[in-house]
Short mmCIF file of C-alpha atoms and ligand atoms in Angstrom, two decimals:
data_model
loop_
_atom_site.label_atom_id
_atom_site.label_comp_id
_atom_site.label_asym_id
_atom_site.label_seq_id
_atom_site.Cartn_x
_atom_site.Cartn_y
_atom_site.Cartn_z
CA UNK A 1 9.75 81.89 -61.56
CA UNK A 2 9.42 85.30 -60.01
CA UNK A 3 9.70 85.28 -56.19
CA UNK A 4 5.94 85.94 -56.05
CA UNK A 5 5.15 82.98 -58.32
CA UNK A 6 7.36 80.70 -56.25
CA UNK A 7 5.67 81.88 -53.05
CA UNK A 8 2.28 81.16 -54.62
CA UNK A 9 3.38 77.66 -55.64
CA UNK A 10 4.79 76.99 -52.17
CA UNK A 11 1.57 78.07 -50.50
CA UNK A 12 -0.20 75.20 -52.32
CA UNK A 13 1.96 72.65 -50.44
CA UNK A 14 1.05 72.54 -46.73
CA UNK A 15 3.96 70.23 -45.80
CA UNK A 16 6.45 72.90 -46.80
CA UNK A 17 5.42 75.10 -43.91
CA UNK A 18 5.87 72.46 -41.22
CA UNK A 19 8.66 72.66 -38.67
CA UNK A 20 11.26 69.96 -38.18
CA UNK A 21 13.55 69.93 -35.14
CA UNK A 22 12.68 73.53 -34.37
CA UNK A 23 13.50 74.74 -37.89
CA UNK A 24 11.25 75.40 -40.83
CA UNK A 25 11.50 72.40 -43.14
CA UNK A 26 13.99 72.53 -46.02
CA UNK A 27 12.73 69.68 -48.15
CA UNK A 28 15.44 68.51 -50.54
CA UNK A 29 14.25 64.94 -51.00
CA UNK A 30 11.77 65.28 -53.86
CA UNK A 31 13.72 62.73 -55.89
CA UNK A 32 12.53 60.14 -53.35
CA UNK A 33 8.98 61.45 -53.16
CA UNK A 34 7.38 64.81 -53.83
CA UNK A 35 5.14 66.86 -51.60
CA UNK A 36 1.46 67.09 -52.58
CA UNK A 37 -0.46 70.27 -53.39
CA UNK A 38 -3.92 70.90 -51.97
CA UNK A 39 -5.46 70.66 -55.45
CA UNK A 40 -4.41 66.99 -55.63
CA UNK A 41 -5.61 66.15 -52.13
CA UNK A 42 -8.89 67.95 -52.86
CA UNK A 43 -9.42 66.05 -56.12
CA UNK A 44 -8.96 62.71 -54.41
CA UNK A 45 -11.22 63.71 -51.53
CA UNK A 46 -13.88 65.12 -53.88
CA UNK A 47 -13.99 61.82 -55.74
CA UNK A 48 -14.23 59.77 -52.53
CA UNK A 49 -16.86 62.08 -51.04
CA UNK A 50 -19.08 62.56 -54.08
CA UNK A 51 -18.52 59.82 -56.67
CA UNK A 52 -16.93 56.82 -54.97
CA UNK A 53 -18.10 53.71 -56.76
CA UNK A 54 -16.89 50.62 -58.65
CA UNK A 55 -15.58 51.66 -62.06
CA UNK A 56 -16.27 49.75 -65.30
CA UNK A 57 -18.90 47.62 -63.59
CA UNK A 58 -22.02 49.10 -62.10
CA UNK A 59 -25.02 49.95 -64.22
CA UNK A 60 -25.94 52.76 -61.81
CA UNK A 61 -25.31 56.46 -62.33
CA UNK A 62 -22.67 56.86 -59.64
CA UNK A 63 -20.59 54.06 -61.18
CA UNK A 64 -20.89 55.71 -64.59
CA UNK A 65 -19.69 59.02 -63.14
CA UNK A 66 -16.82 57.34 -61.34
CA UNK A 67 -15.81 55.55 -64.53
CA UNK A 68 -15.83 58.80 -66.45
CA UNK A 69 -13.67 60.61 -63.88
CA UNK A 70 -11.28 57.63 -63.75
CA UNK A 71 -10.94 57.42 -67.54
CA UNK A 72 -10.58 61.20 -67.82
CA UNK A 73 -7.58 60.94 -65.51
CA UNK A 74 -6.07 58.38 -67.87
CA UNK A 75 -6.61 60.72 -70.83
CA UNK A 76 -5.04 63.62 -68.91
CA UNK A 77 -1.97 61.58 -68.00
CA UNK A 78 -1.71 60.28 -71.58
CA UNK A 79 -1.69 63.83 -72.98
CA UNK A 80 0.88 64.87 -70.38
CA UNK A 81 3.42 62.29 -71.62
CA UNK A 82 2.55 62.39 -75.32
CA UNK A 83 0.76 59.03 -75.44
CA UNK A 84 -2.61 57.61 -76.46
CA UNK A 85 -5.18 56.88 -73.75
CA UNK A 86 -5.12 53.14 -74.41
CA UNK A 87 -1.34 53.17 -74.06
CA UNK A 88 -1.49 54.08 -70.37
CA UNK A 89 -1.73 51.11 -68.00
CA UNK A 90 -2.28 51.88 -64.31
CA UNK A 91 0.05 50.09 -61.93
CA UNK A 92 0.90 50.63 -58.28
CA UNK A 93 4.17 52.34 -59.24
CA UNK A 94 7.18 52.15 -61.53
CA UNK A 95 8.53 49.04 -59.84
CA UNK A 96 5.23 47.24 -60.47
CA UNK A 97 5.18 48.53 -64.07
CA UNK A 98 8.66 47.22 -64.87
CA UNK A 99 7.97 43.86 -63.22
CA UNK A 100 4.63 43.59 -65.05
CA UNK A 101 6.45 44.12 -68.33
CA UNK A 102 9.26 41.68 -67.58
CA UNK A 103 6.75 38.96 -66.59
CA UNK A 104 4.49 39.63 -69.58
CA UNK A 105 7.51 39.29 -71.86
CA UNK A 106 8.43 35.92 -70.39
CA UNK A 107 4.78 34.80 -70.67
CA UNK A 108 4.90 35.79 -74.34
CA UNK A 109 7.98 33.67 -74.90
CA UNK A 110 6.18 30.55 -73.76
CA UNK A 111 3.61 30.44 -76.55
CA UNK A 112 0.84 32.21 -78.44
CA UNK A 113 0.62 34.00 -81.75
CA UNK A 114 3.19 36.67 -80.88
CA UNK A 115 5.64 34.38 -79.13
CA UNK A 116 8.35 34.79 -81.75
CA UNK A 117 8.24 38.53 -81.67
CA UNK A 118 8.70 38.81 -77.91
CA UNK A 119 10.76 35.66 -77.39
CA UNK A 120 13.70 36.10 -75.03
CA UNK A 121 15.78 32.98 -74.57
CA UNK A 122 19.25 31.45 -74.60
CA UNK A 123 21.51 33.40 -76.95
CA UNK A 124 19.40 36.55 -76.65
CA UNK A 125 20.60 39.61 -74.78
CA UNK A 126 19.01 42.22 -72.55
CA UNK A 127 20.94 45.47 -72.24
CA UNK A 128 20.78 47.83 -69.26
CA UNK A 129 23.23 50.46 -67.99
CA UNK A 130 25.44 50.53 -64.93
CA UNK A 131 23.56 53.48 -63.52
CA UNK A 132 20.11 51.92 -63.27
CA UNK A 133 17.93 52.09 -60.19
CA UNK A 134 17.44 48.54 -58.89
CA UNK A 135 13.83 48.71 -60.15
CA UNK A 136 15.12 48.84 -63.73
CA UNK A 137 17.84 46.26 -63.16
CA UNK A 138 16.59 43.37 -61.05
CA UNK A 139 13.43 42.63 -63.12
CA UNK A 140 15.75 42.23 -66.16
CA UNK A 141 18.22 40.08 -64.21
CA UNK A 142 15.27 37.91 -63.24
CA UNK A 143 13.89 37.79 -66.79
CA UNK A 144 17.32 36.70 -67.99
CA UNK A 145 17.45 34.03 -65.28
CA UNK A 146 13.95 32.74 -66.18
CA UNK A 147 14.62 32.57 -69.89
CA UNK A 148 18.33 31.77 -70.19
CA UNK A 149 19.06 35.11 -71.87
CA UNK A 150 22.22 37.10 -71.08
CA UNK A 151 22.14 40.45 -69.29
CA UNK A 152 24.72 42.97 -70.49
CA UNK A 153 25.28 46.57 -69.49
CA UNK A 154 26.63 49.86 -70.78
CA UNK A 155 29.40 50.77 -68.32
CA UNK A 156 30.01 54.18 -66.76
CA UNK A 157 33.37 55.92 -66.38
CA UNK A 158 35.00 57.25 -63.19
CA UNK A 159 32.78 60.34 -63.32
CA UNK A 160 29.60 58.35 -63.79
CA UNK A 161 29.17 59.18 -67.50
CA UNK A 162 27.83 56.42 -69.74
CA UNK A 163 30.47 55.00 -72.05
CA UNK A 164 28.52 55.48 -75.26
CA UNK A 165 31.45 54.41 -77.47
CA UNK A 166 30.49 50.91 -76.41
CA UNK A 167 26.91 51.14 -77.71
CA UNK A 168 27.63 49.75 -81.18
CA UNK A 169 29.48 46.80 -79.70
CA UNK A 170 26.77 46.17 -77.07
CA UNK A 171 23.64 46.48 -79.21
CA UNK A 172 23.74 43.63 -81.72
CA UNK A 173 21.40 41.31 -83.60
CA UNK A 174 21.18 39.30 -80.37
CA UNK A 175 19.79 42.24 -78.36
CA UNK A 176 16.05 41.89 -77.60
CA UNK A 177 15.49 44.51 -74.92
CA UNK A 178 17.27 47.75 -74.07
CA UNK A 179 16.16 49.07 -70.67
CA UNK A 180 17.59 52.44 -69.71
CA UNK A 181 16.89 55.29 -67.35
CA UNK A 182 16.00 58.69 -68.80
CA UNK A 183 17.48 60.62 -65.86
CA UNK A 184 19.75 59.04 -63.26
CA UNK A 185 18.24 59.27 -59.79
CA UNK A 186 21.75 59.59 -58.33
CA UNK A 187 23.63 61.74 -60.85
CA UNK A 188 20.87 63.88 -62.39
CA UNK A 189 22.45 63.21 -65.80
CA UNK A 190 20.07 63.03 -68.77
CA UNK A 191 20.58 59.95 -70.97
CA UNK A 192 20.80 60.60 -74.73
CA UNK A 193 17.82 58.33 -75.40
CA UNK A 194 17.86 59.00 -79.16
CA UNK A 195 21.15 57.09 -79.49
CA UNK A 196 19.74 54.08 -77.66
CA UNK A 197 16.47 54.13 -79.61
CA UNK A 198 18.14 54.45 -83.03
CA UNK A 199 20.55 51.59 -82.44
CA UNK A 200 18.03 49.35 -80.68
CA UNK A 201 15.40 49.77 -83.38
CA UNK A 202 17.98 49.14 -86.09
CA UNK A 203 18.34 45.59 -84.73
CA UNK A 204 14.65 45.15 -83.84
CA UNK A 205 15.14 45.43 -80.06
CA UNK A 206 12.50 46.93 -77.76
CA UNK A 207 13.38 50.05 -75.75
CA UNK A 208 12.11 50.37 -72.18
CA UNK A 209 12.48 53.80 -70.59
CA UNK A 210 12.62 54.34 -66.84
CA UNK A 211 10.99 57.77 -66.76
CA UNK A 212 10.72 58.01 -62.94
CA UNK A 213 13.07 60.98 -62.75
CA UNK A 214 12.06 62.60 -66.03
CA UNK A 215 8.24 62.51 -66.14
CA UNK A 216 7.98 64.69 -63.00
CA UNK A 217 10.67 67.17 -64.06
CA UNK A 218 10.86 67.54 -67.87
CA UNK A 219 8.33 67.98 -70.65
CA UNK A 220 8.03 64.38 -71.86
CA UNK A 221 6.80 63.23 -75.26
CA UNK A 222 6.96 59.45 -75.40
CA UNK A 223 5.78 59.22 -79.01
CA UNK A 224 8.47 61.67 -80.08
CA UNK A 225 11.12 59.76 -78.12
CA UNK A 226 9.87 56.65 -79.94
CA UNK A 227 10.46 54.32 -76.99
CA UNK A 228 8.42 51.10 -76.88
CA UNK A 229 7.65 51.06 -73.16
CA UNK A 230 8.09 53.46 -70.26
CA UNK A 231 7.43 53.45 -66.53
CA UNK A 232 6.93 56.17 -63.93
CA UNK A 233 5.48 56.68 -60.45
CA UNK A 234 2.80 59.13 -59.36
CA UNK A 235 4.23 59.82 -55.90
CA UNK A 236 7.29 61.54 -57.39
CA UNK A 237 5.06 63.93 -59.37
CA UNK A 238 2.71 65.41 -56.76
CA UNK A 239 0.31 62.42 -56.61
CA UNK A 240 -0.18 59.95 -53.76
CA UNK A 241 1.61 56.62 -53.45
CA UNK A 242 0.03 53.51 -54.91
CA UNK A 243 -0.34 54.77 -58.48
CA UNK A 244 2.07 54.52 -61.40
CA UNK A 245 2.06 53.98 -65.12
CA UNK A 246 3.29 51.48 -67.64
CA UNK A 247 3.26 53.08 -71.08
CA UNK A 248 3.44 50.79 -74.08
CA UNK A 249 3.04 51.35 -77.79
CA UNK A 250 -0.54 50.37 -78.64
CA UNK A 251 0.22 47.51 -80.98
CA UNK A 252 2.80 46.05 -78.60
CA UNK A 253 0.48 46.17 -75.58
CA UNK A 254 -2.27 44.49 -77.55
CA UNK A 255 0.07 41.71 -78.67
CA UNK A 256 1.57 41.10 -75.25
CA UNK A 257 -0.05 38.56 -72.92
CA UNK A 258 -1.15 39.80 -69.50
CA UNK A 259 0.79 39.22 -66.30
CA UNK A 260 -1.89 39.39 -63.60
CA UNK A 261 -5.21 37.80 -64.53
CA UNK A 262 -8.66 37.90 -62.94
CA UNK A 263 -11.62 40.23 -62.92
CA UNK A 264 -12.10 43.26 -65.20
CA UNK A 265 -9.62 42.19 -67.88
CA UNK A 266 -11.59 39.55 -69.82
CA UNK A 267 -14.19 39.25 -72.57
CA UNK A 268 -15.31 35.60 -72.23
CA UNK A 269 -14.49 33.07 -69.54
CA UNK A 270 -15.30 29.35 -69.54
CA UNK A 271 -14.28 26.78 -66.97
CA UNK A 272 -11.31 25.93 -69.19
CA UNK A 273 -10.08 29.24 -70.58
CA UNK A 274 -10.43 33.01 -70.89
CA UNK A 275 -10.14 35.67 -73.54
CA UNK A 276 -8.69 39.03 -72.69
CA UNK A 277 -9.73 42.60 -73.35
CA UNK A 278 -7.45 44.85 -75.38
CA UNK A 279 -4.99 47.18 -73.64
CA UNK A 280 -5.04 48.85 -71.21
CA UNK A 281 -7.67 46.70 -69.44
CA UNK A 282 -5.89 43.42 -70.24
CA UNK A 283 -3.15 44.55 -67.81
CA UNK A 284 -5.51 45.90 -65.14
CA UNK A 285 -6.84 42.79 -63.40
CA UNK A 286 -8.83 43.38 -60.26
CA UNK A 287 -9.98 46.55 -58.56
CA UNK A 288 -7.80 49.49 -59.55
CA UNK A 289 -6.39 52.32 -57.39
CA UNK A 290 -9.18 54.60 -58.59
CA UNK A 291 -8.88 57.59 -56.27
CA UNK A 292 -5.08 57.55 -56.65
CA UNK A 293 -5.38 57.56 -60.46
CA UNK A 294 -7.78 60.50 -60.26
CA UNK A 295 -5.30 62.26 -57.98
CA UNK A 296 -2.53 61.64 -60.53
CA UNK A 297 -4.74 63.26 -63.16
CA UNK A 298 -5.09 66.30 -60.88
CA UNK A 299 -1.32 66.28 -60.25
CA UNK A 300 -0.44 66.49 -63.93
CA UNK A 301 -3.10 69.18 -64.39
CA UNK A 302 -1.32 71.14 -61.66
CA UNK A 303 2.10 70.59 -63.29
CA UNK A 304 0.72 71.59 -66.70
CA UNK A 305 -0.83 74.74 -65.29
CA UNK A 306 2.57 75.82 -63.97
CA UNK A 307 4.24 74.65 -67.20
CA UNK A 308 6.74 71.80 -67.54
CA UNK A 309 9.25 73.89 -69.46
CA UNK A 310 9.27 76.49 -66.71
CA UNK A 311 9.55 73.81 -64.03
CA UNK A 312 12.49 72.22 -65.85
CA UNK A 313 14.22 75.59 -66.23
CA UNK A 314 13.71 76.42 -62.53
CA UNK A 315 15.11 73.07 -61.45
CA UNK A 316 18.07 73.28 -63.82
CA UNK A 317 19.08 76.55 -62.15
CA UNK A 318 18.84 74.91 -58.74
CA UNK A 319 20.77 71.89 -60.03
CA UNK A 320 23.57 74.20 -61.20
CA UNK A 321 23.52 76.06 -57.90
CA UNK A 322 23.89 72.71 -56.11
CA UNK A 323 26.68 71.52 -58.42
CA UNK A 324 28.61 74.79 -58.22
CA UNK A 325 28.13 75.14 -54.47
CA UNK A 326 29.15 71.58 -53.70
CA UNK A 327 32.18 71.72 -56.03
CA UNK A 328 33.38 74.81 -54.19
CA UNK A 329 33.42 73.09 -50.78
CA UNK A 330 36.80 71.55 -49.89
CA UNK A 331 36.52 67.84 -49.26
CA UNK A 332 33.33 67.34 -51.26
CA UNK A 333 33.28 64.99 -54.24
CA UNK A 334 30.40 65.88 -56.54
CA UNK A 335 29.08 62.87 -58.47
CA UNK A 336 27.90 63.02 -62.07
CA UNK A 337 28.07 65.99 -64.44
CA UNK A 338 30.50 68.76 -63.42
CA UNK A 339 29.16 72.22 -62.60
CA UNK A 340 28.18 73.91 -65.86
CA UNK A 341 27.29 70.61 -67.58
CA UNK A 342 23.67 69.62 -68.05
CA UNK A 343 21.99 68.07 -65.03
CA UNK A 344 18.48 68.13 -63.63
CA UNK A 345 17.72 69.67 -60.23
CA UNK A 346 19.51 67.17 -58.08
CA UNK A 347 23.06 66.48 -56.92
CA UNK A 348 24.71 63.65 -55.02
CA UNK A 349 28.08 63.86 -53.37
CA UNK A 350 30.42 62.15 -50.98
CA UNK A 351 32.76 63.51 -48.32
CA UNK A 352 35.73 61.30 -47.49
CA UNK A 353 35.68 60.40 -43.78
CA UNK A 354 32.10 61.48 -43.15
CA UNK A 355 29.52 58.78 -43.52
CA UNK A 356 26.47 59.90 -45.49
CA UNK A 357 24.23 58.90 -42.56
CA UNK A 358 26.13 61.19 -40.16
CA UNK A 359 25.88 64.02 -42.64
CA UNK A 360 22.16 63.37 -43.13
CA UNK A 361 21.65 63.44 -39.36
CA UNK A 362 23.59 66.70 -39.03
CA UNK A 363 21.44 68.31 -41.72
CA UNK A 364 18.24 66.89 -40.24
CA UNK A 365 19.04 68.63 -36.95
CA UNK A 366 18.64 71.85 -38.96
CA UNK A 367 15.41 70.76 -40.57
CA UNK A 368 17.11 69.93 -43.87
CA UNK A 369 15.79 66.71 -45.44
CA UNK A 370 18.10 64.91 -47.88
CA UNK A 371 18.49 61.30 -48.94
CA UNK A 372 21.48 59.24 -47.80
CA UNK A 373 22.59 55.74 -48.74
CA UNK A 374 22.94 53.98 -52.07
CA UNK A 375 19.61 55.32 -53.44
CA UNK A 376 18.75 51.86 -54.80
CA UNK A 377 21.77 52.03 -57.12
CA UNK A 378 24.43 49.83 -55.55
CA UNK A 379 26.27 48.93 -58.79
CA UNK A 380 26.62 52.63 -59.65
CA UNK A 381 28.07 53.44 -56.22
CA UNK A 382 30.38 50.43 -56.34
CA UNK A 383 31.73 51.56 -59.72
CA UNK A 384 32.45 55.00 -58.26
CA UNK A 385 34.28 53.40 -55.32
CA UNK A 386 31.56 54.32 -52.81
CA UNK A 387 29.04 52.49 -50.66
CA UNK A 388 26.82 55.52 -50.15
CA UNK A 389 26.30 59.17 -50.99
CA UNK A 390 24.15 62.11 -49.96
CA UNK A 391 21.57 63.47 -52.40
CA UNK A 392 19.81 66.82 -52.43
CA UNK A 393 16.93 66.89 -54.90
CA UNK A 394 14.66 69.80 -55.76
CA UNK A 395 11.27 70.33 -57.36
CA UNK A 396 9.13 73.19 -58.61
CA UNK A 397 8.60 74.46 -55.06
CA UNK A 398 12.30 74.48 -54.05
CA UNK A 399 14.10 77.79 -53.60
CA UNK A 400 17.63 79.17 -53.98
CA UNK A 401 17.54 79.98 -50.25
CA UNK A 402 16.92 76.36 -49.43
CA UNK A 403 19.89 75.32 -51.56
CA UNK A 404 22.02 77.96 -49.77
CA UNK A 405 20.87 76.62 -46.37
CA UNK A 406 21.83 73.15 -47.45
CA UNK A 407 25.27 74.23 -48.76
CA UNK A 408 26.01 76.03 -45.47
CA UNK A 409 24.90 72.91 -43.64
CA UNK A 410 27.36 70.77 -45.59
CA UNK A 411 30.19 73.25 -44.97
CA UNK A 412 29.42 73.31 -41.25
CA UNK A 413 29.21 69.52 -41.11
CA UNK A 414 32.70 69.24 -42.54
CA UNK A 415 34.01 71.61 -39.88
CA UNK A 416 32.00 69.87 -37.17
CA UNK A 417 33.29 66.40 -38.05
CA UNK A 418 36.80 67.82 -38.31
CA UNK A 419 37.48 66.59 -41.81
CA UNK A 420 40.62 68.10 -43.30
CA UNK A 421 40.61 67.96 -47.08
N1 LIG B 1 13.56 54.25 -61.16
C1 LIG B 1 14.08 55.39 -60.70
C2 LIG B 1 15.07 56.14 -61.53
C3 LIG B 1 13.66 55.89 -59.46
O1 LIG B 1 14.18 57.02 -58.99
C4 LIG B 1 12.71 55.15 -58.72
C5 LIG B 1 12.25 55.64 -57.35
N2 LIG B 1 13.31 55.93 -56.46
C6 LIG B 1 12.20 53.96 -59.24
C7 LIG B 1 12.66 53.55 -60.47
C8 LIG B 1 11.20 53.13 -58.52
O2 LIG B 1 10.01 53.80 -58.30
P1 LIG B 1 8.94 53.26 -57.24
O3 LIG B 1 9.70 52.98 -55.97
O4 LIG B 1 8.01 54.41 -57.08
O5 LIG B 1 8.31 52.06 -57.81
#
């Protein structure tokens, strides 16, 4: 971006000009949740002010308009991630999407025409990686516990890199599901998904992609990646909370039984039984987060208008600036890819003898917002010999100046806390 373009983008995000602790805000926590541009807030408000109605139900004109706006948002989001409209299921977020999938898979195993195809049981294996966010780990642990399947994982090395030499040994005829993150929320490393997809599909296993940290930051084409399912959250990509997506290949979604049942997802109901609509409605029981979905449509329109390739390039520069800057500070241990190696626009690090919470507090006093803790990835931190780390994460509106402010803050914190490397 030119400085003028970046200024224009920043002026769309009112939160960025707030003050925190007497300093202008330096927001480096977009990996946790992004700020929202006025265009998104306006789209949600416009819907609530002018069209608010029950979608897919009313015979009246307002309901028809609301339904059209709601379904247009689905089409917009589908195009944004290279999917078909009927392959986009609204959920409340990625966590809900992954749990929905894990429960639908265990429902499938218990009977029905497609039971064999989705069956997960004793002797079967579910493969994850050691760097997963808990949202893409615990639902699979629980599915394994419900069905008697075995959970296995691709380990990481001392630097946090996936040990891909193990893939051939770990993906076997027994593997039914391979659930893997596209971009690590702690390390910023991009997973070579093609390797997972090729090996998983060779043995007939389903691939589930956690796209929470890729959909907001990289141009994503789910059909091209050839994954079977994917999950992401709206709030990390300029939309409000309460909206997320489960993507599934059309024929898989239509063969999979629902998880939640109730209104809006049926064709015929008797006192004894019910028949279900095709996807996506069969997974959307009850009243949906309509205004939030519409806001997500506006969010991806905003991202597309800026250009995902340009956003990714901007953030990669900031990611390198973070990695280089942190590596140059004595006493800092950068996690994940070394400076110069590919990473997205985030970096986590640890400083021996300074607790991440103290560091976070020190930075907060200067108006610098970062994430501290285990970032919902305890096994990853344990493997790296840590209980917590500090993460700075950028987005399209982040600037080199902000990264410089942050790097000075870390340097000063190390002096302040008297840590001698
Ligand atoms: N996976 C990854 C990689 C994430 O970063 C997050 C959010 N921190 C999630 C899953 C869960 O997303 P949500 O909390 O929005 O459901």
